[in-house]
Short mmCIF file of C-alpha atoms (C1' of nucleotides) in Angstrom, two decimals:
data_model
loop_
_atom_site.label_atom_id
_atom_site.label_comp_id
_atom_site.label_asym_id
_atom_site.label_seq_id
_atom_site.Cartn_x
_atom_site.Cartn_y
_atom_site.Cartn_z
CA MET A 1 29.76 -0.60 -8.69
CA ILE A 2 27.52 0.10 -5.73
CA THR A 3 28.02 3.81 -6.37
CA PRO A 4 24.34 4.77 -6.63
CA HIS A 5 23.67 3.07 -3.31
CA LEU A 6 26.50 4.92 -1.58
CA LYS A 7 25.38 8.15 -3.17
CA LYS A 8 21.91 7.65 -1.79
CA LEU A 9 23.23 6.75 1.68
CA ARG A 10 25.55 9.73 1.82
CA GLN A 11 22.62 12.07 1.33
CA ILE A 12 21.11 10.62 4.49
CA VAL A 13 24.09 10.05 6.79
CA THR A 14 27.86 10.49 6.77
CA ILE A 15 29.69 7.28 6.00
CA SER A 16 33.26 6.88 7.26
CA ALA A 17 35.91 5.13 5.21
CA GLU A 18 35.70 2.17 7.55
CA GLU A 19 31.93 1.98 7.20
CA GLU A 20 32.24 2.29 3.45
CA ARG A 21 34.55 -0.73 3.47
CA ALA A 22 31.98 -2.66 5.49
CA ILE A 23 29.23 -1.72 3.04
CA ARG A 24 31.29 -2.66 0.03
CA GLY A 25 32.09 -5.92 1.75
CA LEU A 26 28.41 -6.85 1.86
CA VAL A 27 28.33 -7.84 -1.78
CA SER A 28 29.25 -11.43 -2.53
CA SER A 29 28.58 -11.37 -6.28
CA THR A 30 26.46 -9.77 -8.93
CA ARG A 31 23.80 -11.18 -11.18
CA ARG A 32 22.30 -9.99 -14.41
CA ILE A 33 18.66 -10.68 -15.14
CA GLU A 34 16.54 -10.16 -18.22
CA ALA A 35 13.41 -8.02 -18.44
CA ASP A 36 10.31 -9.81 -17.09
CA GLU A 37 12.42 -12.39 -15.27
CA LEU A 38 11.53 -13.13 -11.64
CA LEU A 39 14.37 -12.39 -9.23
CA VAL A 40 12.47 -13.50 -6.13
CA THR A 41 9.27 -15.51 -5.87
CA ALA A 42 6.71 -15.01 -3.10
CA GLY A 43 7.20 -17.55 -0.33
CA GLU A 44 10.64 -18.84 -1.29
CA ASP A 45 13.33 -19.05 1.38
CA LEU A 46 15.93 -16.31 1.17
CA ASN A 47 19.42 -16.14 2.58
CA ALA A 48 20.49 -13.08 0.65
CA SER A 49 19.01 -9.74 -0.35
CA HIS A 50 19.40 -7.88 -3.64
CA LEU A 51 20.82 -4.43 -4.14
CA LEU A 52 19.86 -2.98 -7.51
CA LEU A 53 22.84 -1.67 -9.47
CA HIS A 54 21.32 -1.07 -12.87
CA GLY A 55 17.79 -1.29 -14.29
CA TRP A 56 14.34 -1.21 -12.69
CA LEU A 57 12.67 -3.85 -10.50
CA ALA A 58 9.18 -4.12 -9.03
CA ARG A 59 7.65 -5.82 -6.03
CA SER A 60 4.34 -7.33 -7.05
CA LYS A 61 1.56 -9.42 -5.56
CA ASP A 62 -1.14 -11.39 -7.34
CA LEU A 63 -4.66 -12.47 -6.50
CA SER A 64 -5.56 -16.07 -7.23
CA GLU A 65 -7.59 -14.92 -10.25
CA GLY A 66 -4.47 -13.37 -11.73
CA GLU A 67 -4.95 -9.66 -11.04
CA CYS A 68 -1.54 -8.14 -10.31
CA GLN A 69 -0.65 -5.22 -8.07
CA VAL A 70 2.80 -3.68 -8.01
CA THR A 71 3.47 -2.45 -4.47
CA GLN A 72 6.79 -0.70 -5.07
CA LEU A 73 9.18 0.19 -7.85
CA HIS A 74 12.94 0.04 -7.47
CA VAL A 75 15.59 2.12 -9.16
CA PRO A 76 19.38 1.82 -8.95
CA GLY A 77 20.69 2.22 -5.40
CA ASP A 78 17.61 0.56 -3.86
CA PHE A 79 17.55 -2.68 -1.94
CA ALA A 80 14.68 -4.64 -3.49
CA ASP A 81 14.20 -7.03 -0.59
CA LEU A 82 16.23 -5.88 2.38
CA HIS A 83 13.24 -6.76 4.56
CA GLY A 84 13.96 -10.38 3.56
CA PHE A 85 16.88 -10.14 6.00
CA THR A 86 14.42 -10.44 8.90
CA LEU A 87 11.43 -11.99 7.15
CA LYS A 88 13.46 -14.82 5.58
CA ARG A 89 10.68 -15.44 3.09
CA VAL A 90 8.96 -12.60 1.39
CA ASP A 91 5.27 -12.01 0.68
CA HIS A 92 5.69 -10.79 -2.90
CA ASP A 93 7.54 -11.42 -6.13
CA VAL A 94 10.40 -9.24 -7.27
CA LYS A 95 10.44 -8.97 -11.04
CA ALA A 96 12.65 -7.14 -13.49
CA MET A 97 10.94 -4.36 -15.42
CA THR A 98 14.05 -3.94 -17.57
CA GLU A 99 17.21 -5.90 -18.05
CA SER A 100 18.94 -5.34 -14.71
CA THR A 101 22.03 -6.03 -12.63
CA VAL A 102 21.80 -6.77 -8.92
CA ALA A 103 24.39 -7.26 -6.19
CA ILE A 104 23.81 -10.32 -4.02
CA VAL A 105 24.11 -9.51 -0.31
CA PRO A 106 24.15 -12.59 1.95
CA HIS A 107 22.14 -12.17 5.12
CA ASP A 108 24.93 -13.32 7.40
CA ARG A 109 27.03 -10.41 6.14
CA ILE A 110 24.27 -7.93 6.94
CA ARG A 111 24.00 -9.48 10.35
CA SER A 112 27.66 -9.21 11.19
CA MET A 113 27.87 -5.71 9.75
CA ALA A 114 24.94 -4.64 11.94
CA GLU A 115 26.62 -6.13 15.01
CA THR A 116 29.99 -4.54 14.25
CA PHE A 117 28.54 -1.18 13.20
CA PRO A 118 25.26 -0.71 15.11
CA ARG A 119 24.73 2.66 13.48
CA LEU A 120 24.84 1.07 10.03
CA GLY A 121 22.34 -1.46 11.31
CA ARG A 122 20.03 1.44 12.14
CA VAL A 123 20.65 2.99 8.73
CA TYR A 124 19.47 -0.17 7.00
CA TRP A 125 16.55 -0.51 9.40
CA PHE A 126 15.73 3.08 8.44
CA LEU A 127 15.76 2.14 4.75
CA THR A 128 13.17 -0.61 5.29
CA ASN A 129 11.07 1.88 7.25
CA VAL A 130 11.19 4.31 4.35
CA ASP A 131 9.86 1.48 2.19
CA GLY A 132 6.98 1.26 4.67
CA SER A 133 6.37 4.98 4.35
CA MET A 134 6.20 4.66 0.57
CA HIS A 135 3.75 1.80 0.95
CA ARG A 136 1.51 4.01 3.07
CA GLU A 137 1.62 6.77 0.49
CA TRP A 138 0.66 4.27 -2.20
CA ALA A 139 -2.23 3.06 -0.03
CA LEU A 140 -3.37 6.67 0.22
CA SER A 141 -3.15 6.92 -3.57
CA LEU A 142 -4.98 3.68 -4.21
CA GLY A 143 -7.68 4.40 -1.65
CA GLN A 144 -8.32 8.11 -2.13
CA ARG A 145 -6.66 9.66 -5.17
CA SER A 146 -8.30 9.72 -8.59
CA ALA A 147 -6.63 8.00 -11.52
CA ILE A 148 -5.04 11.20 -12.80
CA SER A 149 -3.82 12.20 -9.37
CA ARG A 150 -2.35 8.75 -8.75
CA MET A 151 -0.52 8.81 -12.08
CA ALA A 152 0.83 12.30 -11.41
CA HIS A 153 1.88 11.25 -7.93
CA LEU A 154 3.83 8.27 -9.22
CA PHE A 155 5.66 10.46 -11.74
CA CYS A 156 6.56 12.91 -8.96
CA GLU A 157 7.80 10.17 -6.64
CA LEU A 158 10.03 8.68 -9.32
CA PHE A 159 11.42 12.09 -10.17
CA PHE A 160 12.60 12.67 -6.60
CA ARG A 161 13.94 9.17 -6.15
CA LEU A 162 15.81 9.18 -9.44
CA LYS A 163 17.22 12.62 -8.75
CA ALA A 164 18.65 11.31 -5.48
CA VAL A 165 20.79 8.84 -7.40
CA GLY A 166 21.64 11.19 -10.24
CA LYS A 167 19.36 9.52 -12.77
CA ALA A 168 16.98 12.39 -13.47
CA SER A 169 17.64 15.65 -15.25
CA GLU A 170 15.94 18.92 -14.41
CA ASP A 171 13.06 18.29 -16.80
CA GLY A 172 12.44 14.57 -16.54
CA TYR A 173 13.87 11.09 -16.69
CA ASP A 174 14.02 7.87 -18.64
CA MET A 175 10.84 5.88 -18.03
CA PRO A 176 11.17 2.27 -19.15
CA LEU A 177 7.73 1.12 -17.95
CA THR A 178 4.98 0.23 -20.38
CA GLN A 179 1.48 1.52 -19.81
CA ARG A 180 0.50 -1.97 -18.68
CA GLU A 181 3.18 -1.84 -15.97
CA LEU A 182 2.13 1.64 -14.91
CA SER A 183 -1.46 0.43 -14.69
CA GLU A 184 -0.35 -2.40 -12.40
CA CYS A 185 1.25 0.13 -10.05
CA LEU A 186 -1.86 2.27 -9.95
CA GLY A 187 -4.66 -0.27 -9.75
CA LEU A 188 -6.03 0.78 -13.13
CA THR A 189 -6.73 -1.04 -16.36
CA VAL A 190 -4.34 -0.45 -19.25
CA VAL A 191 -7.05 1.34 -21.18
CA HIS A 192 -7.72 3.79 -18.42
CA ALA A 193 -4.02 4.29 -17.74
CA ASN A 194 -3.70 5.27 -21.39
CA ARG A 195 -6.55 7.79 -21.16
CA THR A 196 -5.11 9.17 -17.93
CA ILE A 197 -1.72 9.79 -19.53
CA GLN A 198 -3.41 11.50 -22.42
CA GLU A 199 -5.24 13.77 -20.02
CA LEU A 200 -1.94 14.71 -18.32
CA ARG A 201 -0.53 15.48 -21.77
CA ARG A 202 -3.61 17.46 -22.75
CA ARG A 203 -3.23 19.57 -19.61
CA GLY A 204 0.34 20.36 -20.61
CA LEU A 205 1.87 18.73 -17.53
CA ILE A 206 4.00 16.01 -19.06
CA GLU A 207 5.27 14.52 -22.27
CA LEU A 208 5.88 10.77 -22.46
CA GLU A 209 7.32 9.01 -25.47
CA LYS A 210 10.04 6.63 -26.49
CA GLY A 211 10.88 5.72 -22.91
CA ARG A 212 11.35 9.30 -21.75
CA LEU A 213 9.16 11.26 -19.36
CA THR A 214 9.39 15.03 -19.68
CA ILE A 215 7.83 17.09 -16.94
CA LEU A 216 6.58 20.28 -18.55
CA ASP A 217 5.00 21.83 -15.47
CA ARG A 218 6.35 20.53 -12.18
CA ARG A 219 4.29 22.88 -10.06
CA GLY A 220 1.15 21.82 -11.89
CA LEU A 221 1.99 18.14 -11.63
CA HIS A 222 2.54 18.45 -7.87
CA GLY A 223 -0.80 20.18 -7.60
CA VAL A 224 -2.70 17.45 -9.42
CA ALA A 225 -0.87 14.81 -7.37
CA ASP A 226 -1.21 16.58 -4.01
CA PHE A 227 2.47 15.69 -3.73
CA ASP A 228 4.71 16.29 -0.71
CA ALA A 229 8.12 14.60 -0.79
CA ALA A 230 8.40 14.38 3.02
CA TYR A 231 7.40 10.71 3.01
CA LEU A 232 10.53 9.83 1.01
CA TYR A 233 12.87 10.93 3.84
CA LEU A 234 15.53 12.11 1.42
CA GLU A 235 17.04 14.69 3.73
CA ARG A 236 19.82 14.17 6.26
CA GLN A 237 19.01 11.93 9.22
CA ASP A 238 20.51 11.55 12.66
CA LEU A 239 20.75 7.80 13.18
CA MET B 1 1.05 -4.86 31.74
CA ILE B 2 2.85 -5.44 28.47
CA THR B 3 1.54 -9.02 28.54
CA PRO B 4 -0.12 -8.99 25.10
CA HIS B 5 3.11 -7.75 23.54
CA LEU B 6 5.18 -10.50 25.19
CA LYS B 7 2.56 -13.06 24.23
CA LYS B 8 2.83 -11.97 20.61
CA LEU B 9 6.64 -11.99 20.71
CA ARG B 10 6.81 -15.44 22.29
CA GLN B 11 4.87 -16.89 19.39
CA ILE B 12 7.61 -15.66 17.10
CA VAL B 13 10.82 -16.22 19.09
CA THR B 14 11.91 -17.53 22.45
CA ILE B 15 12.59 -14.78 24.96
CA SER B 16 14.97 -15.46 27.82
CA ALA B 17 14.37 -14.09 31.30
CA GLU B 18 17.17 -11.60 30.75
CA GLU B 19 15.66 -10.46 27.45
CA GLU B 20 12.25 -10.18 29.05
CA ARG B 21 13.74 -7.85 31.66
CA ALA B 22 15.22 -5.74 28.89
CA ILE B 23 11.88 -5.57 27.12
CA ARG B 24 10.00 -4.65 30.27
CA GLY B 25 12.63 -2.01 30.91
CA LEU B 26 11.78 -0.27 27.66
CA VAL B 27 8.64 1.31 29.06
CA SER B 28 9.11 4.65 30.79
CA SER B 29 5.45 5.37 31.54
CA THR B 30 1.94 4.78 30.30
CA ARG B 31 -0.63 7.13 28.92
CA ARG B 32 -4.36 6.89 28.54
CA ILE B 33 -6.04 8.56 25.59
CA GLU B 34 -9.67 9.08 24.69
CA ALA B 35 -11.39 7.82 21.56
CA ASP B 36 -10.74 10.06 18.52
CA GLU B 37 -7.76 11.71 20.20
CA LEU B 38 -4.54 12.04 18.19
CA LEU B 39 -1.60 10.24 19.77
CA VAL B 40 0.89 11.24 17.08
CA THR B 41 0.59 13.89 14.39
CA ALA B 42 2.16 13.56 10.96
CA GLY B 43 5.47 15.42 10.81
CA GLU B 44 6.02 16.01 14.52
CA ASP B 45 9.38 15.11 16.03
CA LEU B 46 9.37 11.90 18.04
CA ASN B 47 11.75 10.66 20.68
CA ALA B 48 9.59 7.80 21.88
CA SER B 49 7.38 5.12 20.34
CA HIS B 50 4.06 3.80 21.58
CA LEU B 51 3.22 0.24 22.49
CA LEU B 52 -0.51 -0.36 22.61
CA LEU B 53 -1.67 -2.00 25.85
CA HIS B 54 -5.42 -1.63 25.59
CA GLY B 55 -7.81 -0.35 22.93
CA TRP B 56 -7.47 0.14 19.18
CA LEU B 57 -5.38 2.68 17.27
CA ALA B 58 -5.09 3.54 13.58
CA ARG B 59 -2.41 5.05 11.37
CA SER B 60 -4.07 7.45 8.97
CA LYS B 61 -3.11 9.85 6.22
CA ASP B 62 -5.13 12.70 4.72
CA LEU B 63 -5.23 14.42 1.38
CA SER B 64 -5.34 18.20 1.42
CA GLU B 65 -9.03 18.10 0.47
CA GLY B 66 -9.75 16.10 3.62
CA GLU B 67 -10.17 12.56 2.32
CA CYS B 68 -8.76 10.17 4.91
CA GLN B 69 -7.12 6.79 4.43
CA VAL B 70 -6.32 4.48 7.30
CA THR B 71 -3.16 2.56 6.41
CA GLN B 72 -3.05 0.20 9.37
CA LEU B 73 -5.05 -0.77 12.44
CA HIS B 74 -3.44 -1.59 15.78
CA VAL B 75 -4.63 -3.94 18.47
CA PRO B 76 -3.13 -4.60 21.91
CA GLY B 77 0.43 -5.88 21.74
CA ASP B 78 1.26 -3.82 18.63
CA PHE B 79 3.77 -1.02 18.40
CA ALA B 80 1.89 1.80 16.67
CA ASP B 81 4.96 3.73 15.56
CA LEU B 82 8.06 1.65 16.16
CA HIS B 83 9.31 2.85 12.77
CA GLY B 84 9.49 6.28 14.38
CA PHE B 85 12.62 4.96 16.11
CA THR B 86 14.56 5.34 12.86
CA LEU B 87 12.36 7.84 11.01
CA LYS B 88 12.25 10.34 13.93
CA ARG B 89 9.22 11.99 12.39
CA VAL B 90 6.43 9.97 10.98
CA ASP B 91 4.43 10.42 7.76
CA HIS B 92 1.00 9.75 9.25
CA ASP B 93 -1.21 10.44 12.23
CA VAL B 94 -1.85 7.86 14.91
CA LYS B 95 -5.35 8.22 16.28
CA ALA B 96 -7.33 6.35 18.89
CA MET B 97 -10.31 4.41 17.58
CA THR B 98 -11.37 3.64 21.14
CA GLU B 99 -10.33 4.84 24.55
CA SER B 100 -6.83 3.32 24.81
CA THR B 101 -3.77 2.89 26.97
CA VAL B 102 -0.27 3.03 25.53
CA ALA B 103 3.19 2.43 26.98
CA ILE B 104 5.72 5.13 26.15
CA VAL B 105 9.02 3.67 24.94
CA PRO B 106 11.84 6.23 24.65
CA HIS B 107 13.99 5.79 21.58
CA ASP B 108 17.26 5.84 23.52
CA ARG B 109 16.08 2.76 25.40
CA ILE B 110 15.32 0.92 22.17
CA ARG B 111 18.74 1.90 20.93
CA SER B 112 20.63 0.63 23.94
CA MET B 113 18.53 -2.53 24.07
CA ALA B 114 19.33 -3.21 20.41
CA GLU B 115 23.04 -2.70 21.08
CA THR B 116 23.05 -4.91 24.16
CA PHE B 117 20.83 -7.60 22.65
CA PRO B 118 21.40 -7.58 18.89
CA ARG B 119 18.92 -10.41 18.44
CA LEU B 120 16.18 -8.33 20.06
CA GLY B 121 17.16 -5.54 17.73
CA ARG B 122 16.47 -7.89 14.83
CA VAL B 123 13.18 -8.97 16.39
CA TYR B 124 11.98 -5.35 16.48
CA TRP B 125 13.31 -4.73 12.98
CA PHE B 126 11.31 -7.82 11.99
CA LEU B 127 8.16 -6.31 13.51
CA THR B 128 8.48 -3.16 11.42
CA ASN B 129 8.99 -5.35 8.36
CA VAL B 130 5.78 -7.22 9.12
CA ASP B 131 4.05 -3.84 9.16
CA GLY B 132 5.46 -3.36 5.67
CA SER B 133 4.07 -6.72 4.60
CA MET B 134 0.63 -5.73 5.90
CA HIS B 135 0.88 -2.47 3.98
CA ARG B 136 1.56 -4.42 0.79
CA GLU B 137 -1.42 -6.65 1.37
CA TRP B 138 -3.60 -3.58 1.90
CA ALA B 139 -2.26 -2.09 -1.33
CA LEU B 140 -3.26 -5.32 -3.08
CA SER B 141 -6.72 -4.98 -1.53
CA LEU B 142 -7.12 -1.33 -2.43
CA GLY B 143 -5.81 -1.80 -5.94
CA GLN B 144 -7.35 -5.11 -6.97
CA ARG B 145 -9.98 -6.49 -4.61
CA SER B 146 -13.68 -5.60 -4.88
CA ALA B 147 -15.40 -3.87 -1.98
CA ILE B 148 -16.83 -7.09 -0.59
CA SER B 149 -13.53 -8.90 -0.90
CA ARG B 150 -11.67 -6.06 0.81
CA MET B 151 -14.12 -6.00 3.69
CA ALA B 152 -13.92 -9.77 4.11
CA HIS B 153 -10.13 -9.59 3.97
CA LEU B 154 -9.97 -7.00 6.72
CA PHE B 155 -12.20 -9.10 8.94
CA CYS B 156 -9.96 -12.13 8.35
CA GLU B 157 -6.78 -10.19 9.09
CA LEU B 158 -8.15 -8.85 12.35
CA PHE B 159 -9.30 -12.31 13.37
CA PHE B 160 -5.79 -13.73 13.04
CA ARG B 161 -4.11 -10.79 14.70
CA LEU B 162 -6.52 -10.70 17.62
CA LYS B 163 -6.26 -14.46 18.08
CA ALA B 164 -2.48 -14.08 18.39
CA VAL B 165 -2.95 -11.90 21.47
CA GLY B 166 -5.84 -13.88 22.90
CA LYS B 167 -8.51 -11.33 22.01
CA ALA B 168 -10.61 -13.39 19.62
CA SER B 169 -12.79 -16.37 20.34
CA GLU B 170 -13.36 -19.24 17.91
CA ASP B 171 -16.32 -17.54 16.27
CA GLY B 172 -15.41 -13.88 16.23
CA TYR B 173 -14.23 -10.87 18.18
CA ASP B 174 -15.20 -7.50 19.54
CA MET B 175 -15.19 -4.92 16.75
CA PRO B 176 -15.25 -1.36 18.05
CA LEU B 177 -15.00 0.36 14.66
CA THR B 178 -17.90 2.27 13.18
CA GLN B 179 -18.80 1.79 9.55
CA ARG B 180 -17.24 5.16 8.82
CA GLU B 181 -13.93 3.96 10.26
CA LEU B 182 -14.15 0.69 8.34
CA SER B 183 -14.81 2.68 5.17
CA GLU B 184 -11.67 4.74 5.81
CA CYS B 185 -9.62 1.54 6.00
CA LEU B 186 -11.04 0.22 2.76
CA GLY B 187 -11.14 3.29 0.55
CA LEU B 188 -14.94 3.18 0.35
CA THR B 189 -17.71 5.62 1.18
CA VAL B 190 -19.70 4.96 4.33
CA VAL B 191 -22.79 4.22 2.29
CA HIS B 192 -21.07 1.56 0.24
CA ALA B 193 -19.37 0.09 3.31
CA ASN B 194 -22.82 -0.32 4.79
CA ARG B 195 -24.15 -2.07 1.68
CA THR B 196 -21.08 -4.28 1.58
CA ILE B 197 -21.56 -5.42 5.17
CA GLN B 198 -25.18 -6.17 4.39
CA GLU B 199 -24.12 -8.31 1.46
CA LEU B 200 -21.71 -10.27 3.71
CA ARG B 201 -24.59 -10.79 6.14
CA ARG B 202 -26.98 -11.80 3.36
CA ARG B 203 -24.49 -14.41 2.20
CA GLY B 204 -24.43 -15.85 5.70
CA LEU B 205 -20.72 -15.16 6.23
CA ILE B 206 -20.79 -12.81 9.21
CA GLU B 207 -22.94 -11.15 11.78
CA LEU B 208 -22.03 -7.68 13.03
CA GLU B 209 -23.90 -5.83 15.74
CA LYS B 210 -23.38 -4.05 19.01
CA GLY B 211 -19.62 -3.99 18.61
CA ARG B 212 -19.26 -7.70 18.02
CA LEU B 213 -18.24 -9.45 14.81
CA THR B 214 -19.37 -13.07 14.52
CA ILE B 215 -17.86 -15.11 11.75
CA LEU B 216 -20.50 -17.60 10.67
CA ASP B 217 -18.56 -19.21 7.83
CA ARG B 218 -14.80 -18.85 8.08
CA ARG B 219 -14.09 -20.97 5.01
CA GLY B 220 -16.55 -18.90 3.00
CA LEU B 221 -15.13 -15.60 4.28
CA HIS B 222 -11.60 -16.65 3.35
CA GLY B 223 -12.85 -17.57 -0.09
CA VAL B 224 -14.46 -14.19 -0.72
CA ALA B 225 -11.36 -12.45 0.63
CA ASP B 226 -8.81 -14.61 -1.20
CA PHE B 227 -7.15 -14.69 2.21
CA ASP B 228 -3.82 -16.30 3.07
CA ALA B 229 -2.37 -15.49 6.48
CA ALA B 230 1.25 -15.97 5.38
CA TYR B 231 1.81 -12.22 5.08
CA LEU B 232 1.21 -11.80 8.82
CA TYR B 233 4.29 -13.88 9.75
CA LEU B 234 2.64 -15.25 12.87
CA GLU B 235 4.63 -18.46 12.98
CA ARG B 236 7.96 -19.05 14.67
CA GLN B 237 10.96 -17.20 13.22
CA ASP B 238 14.68 -17.76 13.40
CA LEU B 239 16.14 -14.34 14.04
"C1'" DC C 1 -36.43 14.34 26.27
"C1'" DG C 2 -33.69 16.31 22.88
"C1'" DA C 3 -29.36 16.37 20.34
"C1'" DA C 4 -25.82 14.06 18.07
"C1'" DG C 5 -23.84 10.34 16.02
"C1'" DC C 6 -24.58 6.03 13.59
"C1'" DA C 7 -26.95 2.72 10.49
"C1'" DT C 8 -29.92 2.23 6.65
"C1'" DT C 9 -32.38 3.09 2.34
"C1'" DG C 10 -33.52 5.03 -2.35
"C1'" DA C 11 -32.54 7.43 -6.58
"C1'" DA C 12 -29.52 9.22 -9.69
"C1'" DG C 13 -24.77 10.13 -11.41
"C1'" DT C 14 -19.95 9.06 -12.80
"C1'" DG C 15 -15.26 7.29 -12.97
"C1'" DC C 16 -13.36 3.61 -14.37
"C1'" DG C 17 -13.84 -1.19 -16.38
"C1'" DT C 18 -14.84 -4.27 -20.30
"C1'" DC C 19 -14.85 -5.60 -24.92
"C1'" DA C 20 -13.31 -5.10 -29.36
"C1'" DA C 21 -10.95 -3.26 -33.03
"C1'" DC C 22 -7.10 -0.96 -35.14
"C1'" DA C 23 -2.66 1.64 -35.48
"C1'" DA C 24 2.05 2.17 -34.37
"C1'" DT C 25 6.31 0.38 -32.98
"C1'" DC C 26 9.74 -3.01 -32.20
"C1'" DG C 27 12.49 -7.08 -32.48
"C1'" DT C 28 13.78 -10.89 -35.28
"C1'" DG C 29 14.92 -13.67 -39.03
"C1'" DG C 30 15.30 -14.21 -43.86
"C1'" DC D 1 17.28 -4.21 -46.03
"C1'" DC D 2 12.62 -5.61 -45.81
"C1'" DA D 3 8.87 -8.85 -44.07
"C1'" DC D 4 6.73 -10.49 -40.29
"C1'" DG D 5 4.54 -11.34 -35.98
"C1'" DA D 6 4.28 -9.69 -31.40
"C1'" DT D 7 3.95 -6.24 -28.24
"C1'" DT D 8 2.45 -1.66 -27.10
"C1'" DG D 9 -0.43 2.33 -27.64
"C1'" DT D 10 -4.96 4.31 -28.98
"C1'" DT D 11 -9.87 4.78 -29.73
"C1'" DG D 12 -15.04 3.98 -29.36
"C1'" DA D 13 -19.20 2.04 -27.39
"C1'" DC D 14 -21.20 0.36 -23.55
"C1'" DG D 15 -21.72 -1.43 -18.73
"C1'" DC D 16 -21.25 -1.49 -13.85
"C1'" DA D 17 -19.29 -0.87 -9.18
"C1'" DC D 18 -19.10 2.51 -6.44
"C1'" DT D 19 -20.23 7.52 -5.34
"C1'" DT D 20 -23.24 11.31 -4.29
"C1'" DC D 21 -27.05 13.40 -2.29
"C1'" DA D 22 -30.71 13.29 0.65
"C1'" DA D 23 -33.90 11.51 3.76
"C1'" DT D 24 -35.29 8.51 7.77
"C1'" DG D 25 -35.00 5.70 11.74
"C1'" DC D 26 -32.15 3.97 15.49
"C1'" DT D 27 -29.17 4.32 19.38
"C1'" DT D 28 -26.78 6.56 22.93
"C1'" DC D 29 -26.16 9.74 26.36
"C1'" DG D 30 -26.20 14.11 28.78
#
DNA sequence: CGAAGCATTGAAGTGCGTCAACAATCGTGG
DNA sequence: CCACGATTGTTGACGCACTTCAATGCTTCG
C-alpha cells in the first residue's frame, strides 16, 4: 500500500525490517478524495499528515483577489504536508488534482517513531528539507526563467520524480494536469501556457495529448530548462 | 552572543536552563565575513551549519546565463543553512549582504543535541519548515503579485522578522540592501525596482534613504502587499 | 580628486496578459 | 446510442507591466 513511499525511501537510505515495520505502523487509515476536493485548508489545525498513495495533489496559495499559485506538486510516495507535523497549521491548501488516495499519518505516531528511531526522524526531516529545495528551484523559475524555460523545467522535474517511484517510462509519463493547472504552477495565464506548450511542440521537444506527456528530446528539454536534478536529492544519503 | 537566536526561540517555545546550555553548546567557533563574500557555495559538502549573529545574509541561486535569484534573506538569529544538517550539500549559495558574523555549528553537535533533547530536535525541524513556508510565500509573490506588491510584501516581512529579534523600531528598520539586491529578491530589474520604490514613496507608504527604511503607513503597506504574517509562525508553538 | 558603485531618468522594445470568440473533447442523462 | 452542456484547448487582436539600453548625477572612499 505504501509501496511507492518505501521505494522512494530505499533509494535514499537503507531501511531495516524493523524500521520498515515502524514506517508501516505510521498509517492509521486511508482516505479517498475526488478531483478538485480540498484535503487540507490553509490555517486549519492538523494532527495528522497525508502520505499520497495514488493520484496527484498540489499545495496552493491564493491572493485575496483570487489569483492562485501552486507551490508544489505531489505524486505517489510523497508526503503532502509532513511539515504540518511541526507547523501544526499549514500556510497553504492541499488540493487533489486527480481522484486520489492518501494514507492518514497521525502526528503522535511520527513523534514516537522519531524518538524510537532517531535516524528515521532525520530521514523525514530530510524529506521536508528537499521540499524546501524544490521551493527554491521554483522561486528561481518564477523569478528568472522565461515561460518556455519554466514549462520545460517543470516537465523535467516531474520526469525525475515520477521515475523515482516507477511511474515514468523512458520516453515520458502520464500527465493528468490541465493547462489551467499547469499555468497555476508556473505563474502564467492559461492562454500563455497554451502558447508555450505549442512552442515546445513546435521545437520538437515534447508531445502532450490525452493525458500523456512524451519527451521527444530529453537533452533539448534540459537545455531549454537549464535543468540540473541535483536539487531533488534523489541519490543515496548518509543520514 | 547567540542572544538574538535565543530571543527568537523563546518567542516560540519555552527553553529550560538545561536546554539553553545545550543550545549554547552547539557553537564551536565564530567567523567574520566581509560583504559580498560567499559563506557557502552551492554543491559543496557541509559538516556544519551557520547561525547568523550579526549582519545580513542571503540564499541565492543562479541560472547558467548568470541571472541571480535570492530565495531568502537572513537577519540575526536565523540559521542560514540549518537544512544542510540533513541535506549535507546545499542547492544554493549563501552570501553576505553586509559584513557579518556567524557562529559555526557542527552537524554532529546538532545530531547529539536532537537525540538528547528530542523536543529541541523538533524545534529545529520546525525552523526549517518555517523557511519552507517563507519560500512558498515568495513563490506566491513571484508568481502572482505585481512589482509594487512584491516590494511592499518584502518590506512587511522584514519588519516582522526584525521586530522578533529586537532590530526594528515602531516606524521602520535599518535596510542595508542596495536596489540591485532588492531586485534580485523580487525577480525584477534594478531599473524597475527603482521605479517601484519611487511609487511606494509617492504613495506616502515608505521612506527609504541612507540605509534606513521608514514605514509611513503600515496599514497601507499591508494593503498593497496583501500581507498576512501567519506564514512566519512567530507566535507560540506547542512542539 | 578621481574612480567605482549606486540611484535616477528617458525612450523604446517585448514577453506575457487580457478579452473575446470558437473548436474540440468529455461526461452525463435521456 | 446520441444529444447536450460544461470543461478544456486554441486562436487572434490588442494592451501593458516590465525590460533593455543608455546616459547622467550622486555618493563614497581610497
